[in-house]
Coordinates of C-alpha atoms in Angstrom, one line a residue:
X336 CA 4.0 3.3 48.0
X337 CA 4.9 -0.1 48.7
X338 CA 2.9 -3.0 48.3
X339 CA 3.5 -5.9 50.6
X340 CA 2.9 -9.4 48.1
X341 CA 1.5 -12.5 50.1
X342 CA 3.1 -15.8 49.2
X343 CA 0.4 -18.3 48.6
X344 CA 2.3 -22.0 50.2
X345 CA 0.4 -25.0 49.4
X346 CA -1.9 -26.7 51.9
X347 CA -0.2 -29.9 52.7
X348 CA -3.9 -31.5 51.7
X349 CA -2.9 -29.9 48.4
X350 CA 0.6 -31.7 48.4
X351 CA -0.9 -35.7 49.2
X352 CA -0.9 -36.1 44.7
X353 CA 2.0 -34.5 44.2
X354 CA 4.0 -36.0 46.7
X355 CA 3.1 -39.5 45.9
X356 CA 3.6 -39.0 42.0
X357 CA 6.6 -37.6 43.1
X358 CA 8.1 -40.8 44.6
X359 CA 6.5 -43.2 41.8
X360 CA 7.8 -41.1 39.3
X361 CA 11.7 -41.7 41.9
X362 CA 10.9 -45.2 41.4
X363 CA 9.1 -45.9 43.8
X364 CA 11.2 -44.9 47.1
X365 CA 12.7 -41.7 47.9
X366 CA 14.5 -39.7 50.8
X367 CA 13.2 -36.6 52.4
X368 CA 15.2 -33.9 50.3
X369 CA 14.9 -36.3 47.1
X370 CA 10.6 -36.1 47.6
X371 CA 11.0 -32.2 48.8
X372 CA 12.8 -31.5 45.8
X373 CA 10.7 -33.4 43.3
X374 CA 7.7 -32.1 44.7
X375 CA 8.9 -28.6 44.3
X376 CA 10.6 -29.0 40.9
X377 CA 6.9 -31.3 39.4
X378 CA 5.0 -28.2 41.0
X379 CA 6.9 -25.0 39.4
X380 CA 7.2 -23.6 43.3
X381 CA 9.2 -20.3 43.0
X382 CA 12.2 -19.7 45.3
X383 CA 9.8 -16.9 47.2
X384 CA 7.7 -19.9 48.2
X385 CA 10.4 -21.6 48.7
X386 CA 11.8 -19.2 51.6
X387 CA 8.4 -18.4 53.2
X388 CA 9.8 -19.8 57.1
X389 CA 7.7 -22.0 59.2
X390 CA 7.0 -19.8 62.6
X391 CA 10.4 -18.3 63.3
X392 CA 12.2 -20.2 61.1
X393 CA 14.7 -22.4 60.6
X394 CA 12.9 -24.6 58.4
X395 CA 10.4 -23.4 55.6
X396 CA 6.6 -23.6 55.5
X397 CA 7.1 -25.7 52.6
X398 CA 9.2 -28.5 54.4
X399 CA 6.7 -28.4 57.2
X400 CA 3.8 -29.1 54.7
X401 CA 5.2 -31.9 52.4
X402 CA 6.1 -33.0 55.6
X403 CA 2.7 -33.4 56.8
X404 CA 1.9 -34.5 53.4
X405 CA 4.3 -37.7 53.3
X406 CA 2.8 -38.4 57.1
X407 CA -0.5 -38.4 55.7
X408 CA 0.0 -40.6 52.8
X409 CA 1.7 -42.9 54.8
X410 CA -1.2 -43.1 57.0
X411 CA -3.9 -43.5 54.5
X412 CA -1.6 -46.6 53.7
X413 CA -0.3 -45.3 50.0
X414 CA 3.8 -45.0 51.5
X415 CA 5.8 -46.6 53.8
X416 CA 9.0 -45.2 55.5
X417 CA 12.3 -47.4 57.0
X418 CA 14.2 -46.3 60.0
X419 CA 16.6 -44.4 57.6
X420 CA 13.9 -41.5 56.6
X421 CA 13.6 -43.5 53.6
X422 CA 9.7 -43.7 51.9
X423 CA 8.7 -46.3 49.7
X424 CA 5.2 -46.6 47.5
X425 CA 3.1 -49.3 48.7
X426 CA 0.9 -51.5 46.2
X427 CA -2.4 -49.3 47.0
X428 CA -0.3 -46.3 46.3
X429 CA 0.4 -47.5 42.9
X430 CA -3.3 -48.4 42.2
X431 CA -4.9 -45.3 43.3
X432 CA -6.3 -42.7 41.5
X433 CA -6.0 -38.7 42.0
X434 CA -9.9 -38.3 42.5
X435 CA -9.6 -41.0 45.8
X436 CA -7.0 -38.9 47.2
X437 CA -9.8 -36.9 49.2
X438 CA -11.8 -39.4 50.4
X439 CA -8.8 -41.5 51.4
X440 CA -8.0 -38.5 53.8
X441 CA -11.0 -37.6 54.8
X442 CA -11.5 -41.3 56.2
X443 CA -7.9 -41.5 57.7
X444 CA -8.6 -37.9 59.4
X445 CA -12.0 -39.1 60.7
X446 CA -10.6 -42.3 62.4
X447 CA -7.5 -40.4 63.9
X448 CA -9.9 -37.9 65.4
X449 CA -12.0 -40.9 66.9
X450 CA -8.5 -42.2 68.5
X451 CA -7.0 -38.9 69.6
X452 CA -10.5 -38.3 71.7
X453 CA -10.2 -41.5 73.1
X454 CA -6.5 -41.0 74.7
X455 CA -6.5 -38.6 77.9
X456 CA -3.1 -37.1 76.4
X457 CA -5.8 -35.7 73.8
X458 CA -4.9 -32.3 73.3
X459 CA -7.4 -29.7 73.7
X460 CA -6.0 -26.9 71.6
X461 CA -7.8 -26.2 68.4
X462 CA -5.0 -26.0 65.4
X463 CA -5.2 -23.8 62.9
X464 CA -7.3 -24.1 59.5
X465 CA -4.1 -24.3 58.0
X466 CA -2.8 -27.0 59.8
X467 CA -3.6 -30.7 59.8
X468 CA -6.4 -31.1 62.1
X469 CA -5.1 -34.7 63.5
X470 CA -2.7 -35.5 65.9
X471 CA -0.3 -38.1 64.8
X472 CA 2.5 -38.7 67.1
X473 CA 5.3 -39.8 65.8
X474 CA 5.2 -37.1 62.9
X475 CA 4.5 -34.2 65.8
X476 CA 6.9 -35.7 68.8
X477 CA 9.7 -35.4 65.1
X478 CA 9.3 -32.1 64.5
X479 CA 9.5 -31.2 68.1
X480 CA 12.5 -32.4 69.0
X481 CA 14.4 -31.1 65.5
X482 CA 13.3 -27.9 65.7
X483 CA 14.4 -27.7 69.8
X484 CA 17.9 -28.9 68.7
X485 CA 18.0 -26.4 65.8
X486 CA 16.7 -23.5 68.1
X487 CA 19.3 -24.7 70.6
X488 CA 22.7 -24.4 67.6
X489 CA 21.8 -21.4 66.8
X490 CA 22.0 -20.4 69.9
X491 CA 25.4 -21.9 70.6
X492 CA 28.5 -19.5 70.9
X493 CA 30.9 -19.2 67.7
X494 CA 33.8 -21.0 69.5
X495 CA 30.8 -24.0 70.9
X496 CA 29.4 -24.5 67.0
X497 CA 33.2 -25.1 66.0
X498 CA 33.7 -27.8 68.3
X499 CA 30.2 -28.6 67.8
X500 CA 31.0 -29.0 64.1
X501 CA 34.6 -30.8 64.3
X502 CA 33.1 -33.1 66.4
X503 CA 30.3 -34.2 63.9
X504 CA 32.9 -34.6 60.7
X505 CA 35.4 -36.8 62.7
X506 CA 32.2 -38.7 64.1
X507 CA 31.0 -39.3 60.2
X508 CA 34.2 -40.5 59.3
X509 CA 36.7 -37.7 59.2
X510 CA 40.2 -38.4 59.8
X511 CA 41.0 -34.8 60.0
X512 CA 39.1 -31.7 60.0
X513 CA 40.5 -28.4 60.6
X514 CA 38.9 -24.8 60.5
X515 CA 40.8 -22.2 58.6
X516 CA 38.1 -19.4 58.5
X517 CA 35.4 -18.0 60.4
X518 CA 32.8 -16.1 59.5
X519 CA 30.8 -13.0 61.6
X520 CA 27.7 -14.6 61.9
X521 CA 29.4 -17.7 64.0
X522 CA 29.9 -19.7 59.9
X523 CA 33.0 -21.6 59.6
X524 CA 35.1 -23.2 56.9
X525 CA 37.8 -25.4 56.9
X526 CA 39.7 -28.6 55.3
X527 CA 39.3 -32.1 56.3
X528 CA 40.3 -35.6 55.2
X529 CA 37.3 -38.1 54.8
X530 CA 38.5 -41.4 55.4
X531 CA 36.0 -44.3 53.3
X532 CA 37.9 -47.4 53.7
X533 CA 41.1 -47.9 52.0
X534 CA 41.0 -44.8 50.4
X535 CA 40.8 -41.3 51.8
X536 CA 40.5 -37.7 49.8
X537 CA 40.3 -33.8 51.3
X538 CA 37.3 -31.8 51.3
X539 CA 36.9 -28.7 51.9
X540 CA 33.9 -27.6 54.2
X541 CA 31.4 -25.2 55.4
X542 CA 29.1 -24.4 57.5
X543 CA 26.3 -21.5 57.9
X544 CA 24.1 -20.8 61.3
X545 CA 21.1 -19.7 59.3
X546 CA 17.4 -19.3 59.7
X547 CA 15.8 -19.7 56.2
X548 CA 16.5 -20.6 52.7
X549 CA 20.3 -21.0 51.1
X550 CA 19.8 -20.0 47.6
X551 CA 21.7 -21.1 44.7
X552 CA 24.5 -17.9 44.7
X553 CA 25.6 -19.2 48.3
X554 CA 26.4 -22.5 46.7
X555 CA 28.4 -21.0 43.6
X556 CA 30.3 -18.9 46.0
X557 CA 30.8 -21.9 48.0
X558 CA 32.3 -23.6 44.8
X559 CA 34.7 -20.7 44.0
X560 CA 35.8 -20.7 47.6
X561 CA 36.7 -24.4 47.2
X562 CA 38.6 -23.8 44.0
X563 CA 42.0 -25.3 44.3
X564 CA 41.5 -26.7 48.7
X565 CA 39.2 -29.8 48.3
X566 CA 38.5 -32.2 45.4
X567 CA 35.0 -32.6 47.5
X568 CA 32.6 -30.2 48.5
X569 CA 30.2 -30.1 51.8
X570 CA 28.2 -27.3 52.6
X571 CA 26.0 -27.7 55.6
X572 CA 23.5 -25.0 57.1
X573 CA 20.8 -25.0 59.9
X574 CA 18.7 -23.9 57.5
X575 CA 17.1 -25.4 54.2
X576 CA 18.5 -25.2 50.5
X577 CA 16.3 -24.0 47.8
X578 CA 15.2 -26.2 44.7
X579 CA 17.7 -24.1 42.6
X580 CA 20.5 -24.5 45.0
X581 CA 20.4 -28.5 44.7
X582 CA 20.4 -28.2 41.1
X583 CA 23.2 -26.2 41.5
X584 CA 24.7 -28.5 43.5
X585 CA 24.4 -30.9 40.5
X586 CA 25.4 -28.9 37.9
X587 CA 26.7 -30.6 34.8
X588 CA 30.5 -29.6 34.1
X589 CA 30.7 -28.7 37.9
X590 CA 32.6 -29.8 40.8
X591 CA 29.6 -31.4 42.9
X592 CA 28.7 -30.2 46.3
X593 CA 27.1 -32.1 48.8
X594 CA 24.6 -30.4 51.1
X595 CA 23.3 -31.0 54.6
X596 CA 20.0 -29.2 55.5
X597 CA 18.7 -28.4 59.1
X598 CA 16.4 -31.8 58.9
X599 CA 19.7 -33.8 58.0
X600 CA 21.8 -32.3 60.4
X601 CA 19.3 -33.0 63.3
X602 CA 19.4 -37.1 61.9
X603 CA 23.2 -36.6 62.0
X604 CA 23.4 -35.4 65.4
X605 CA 21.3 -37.9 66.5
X606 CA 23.1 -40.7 64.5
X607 CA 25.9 -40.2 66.3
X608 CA 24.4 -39.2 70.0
X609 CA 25.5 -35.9 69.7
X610 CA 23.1 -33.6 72.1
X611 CA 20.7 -36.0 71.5
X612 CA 19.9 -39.2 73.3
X613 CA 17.1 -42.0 72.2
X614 CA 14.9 -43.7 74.4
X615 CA 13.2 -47.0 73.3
X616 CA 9.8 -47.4 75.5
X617 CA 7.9 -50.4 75.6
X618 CA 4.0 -50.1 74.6
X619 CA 1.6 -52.5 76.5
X620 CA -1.9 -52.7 75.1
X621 CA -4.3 -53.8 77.3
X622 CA -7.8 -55.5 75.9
X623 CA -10.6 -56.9 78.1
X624 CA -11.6 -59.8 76.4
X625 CA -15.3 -59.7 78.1
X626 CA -16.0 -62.9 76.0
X627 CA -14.0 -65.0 78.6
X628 CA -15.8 -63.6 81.7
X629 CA -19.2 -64.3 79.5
X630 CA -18.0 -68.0 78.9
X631 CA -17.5 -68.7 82.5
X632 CA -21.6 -67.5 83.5
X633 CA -23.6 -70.9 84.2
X634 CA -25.4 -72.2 81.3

């Protein structure tokens, strides 16, 4: 008889320390995958952990959680983030100890809760006990719109995700980028010619529709594959990679491979307007200043 094993993921709560060691420890700034992957690499997480999916998938539980977690920190005022996704350690981050951590969040979550009741867009819907009990925007209204233009790829037709695809190289700076195999599952390869400046080099390409974790034997089949077709490597998927695949990626005495996860394939896509478009709003904040209506009663 069969035992079914539960796979314990972090609480993103649990994640706050580790994550902002992580990016200290970076130097002090750090993208998304650079954070995930130190994160995941300072906390020993296994590649089961590693491929437990968020809901239905594509991205991970994990993802989802440090992604709370960097949110977080940045509220509490310990990181910073640029337009370009990437996060910085702010002077109270580098001062603080692990034992404020707590307290730090409880406070943020407190206040947040006090603003969230005050807006009439407050939702009512309790979130789970595993989930962060605060609504913060920007962080939610991120995640919604990624994993909607995920959901929608993978729906795409084989032929539509080609296009799709070709469209995004020669938009990133490909002079050339031609498919020469496709898989069952909708996955293509191909060739192209990246064009950086003066100079331009082939690389040879894949792509994989897939709903979870790309382990580190996709990315050494990848590199026998390439063997002899590309002096660069690019292997994209709508999924995630896990820690072992990056190093992979890395490996000394290797050809390196670059890889583009789900998350970075959504920034891509909207980069370059494709299926996505931005819409800059205008916030007015309105205060009534009853001081002035007090100053104009007789004296």
């Amino acid at each position: 008889m069969l035992v079914a094993m539960t796979v314990h993921v972090p609480q993103y709560v649990d994640l706050l320390w580790p994550a902002l060691q992580a990016a200290i420890a970076l130097g002090g700034s750090a993208s998304n995958e650079e954070l995930d992957s130190a994160v995941v690499e300072r906390e020993g997480l296994s590649s089961d952990v590693q491929g437990v999916l968020h809901g239905d998938g594509p991205s991970t539980e994990i993802e989802y959680r440090l992604a709370w977690a960097r949110t977080y920190l940045k509220g509490m005022g310990l990181l910073t983030n640029s337009r370009r996704g990437v996060w910085s350690v702010t002077e109270k981050g580098r001062e603080v100890g692990e034992s404020e951590i707590r307290p730090l969040h409880a406070e943020f979550s407190a206040e947040n809760r006090k603003k969230n009741a005050a807006r009439k867009s407050a939702k009512a819907a309790s979130r789970r006990n595993d989930e962060p009990d605060a609504n913060i925007a920007e962080a939610e209204n991120d995640a919604d719109w990624k994993d909607l233009l995920l959901d929608t790829v993978l729906k795409m037709s084989p032929p539509a995700f080609e296009r799709l695809t070709q469209r995004l190289l020669r938009e990133a700076g490909f002079s050339s980028a031609s498919v020469t195999g496709r898989g069952g599952d909708g996955d293509i390869e191909g060739l192209g010619v990246y064009q950086l400046s003066l100079l331009s080099f082939p690389v040879f390409f894949q792509c994989k529709r897939y709903s979870g974790s790309v382990g580190a034997g996709a990315v050494r089949d990848f590199r026998g594959a390439m063997a002899g077709r590309g002096e660069k490597g690019l292997l994209i998927t709508t999924g995630t990679f896990t820690g072992d695949a990056r190093t992979e990626s890395k490996r000394d005495g290797a050809p390196p491979i670059d890889l583009i996860d789900g998350d970075r394939l959504c920034d891509l896509l909207k980069e370059h307007s494709l299926g996505v478009q931005t819409t800059t709003r205008l916030v007015e904040d309105v205060e009534v200043r009853s001081d002035y209506f007090h100053s104009l009663e007789p004296k």
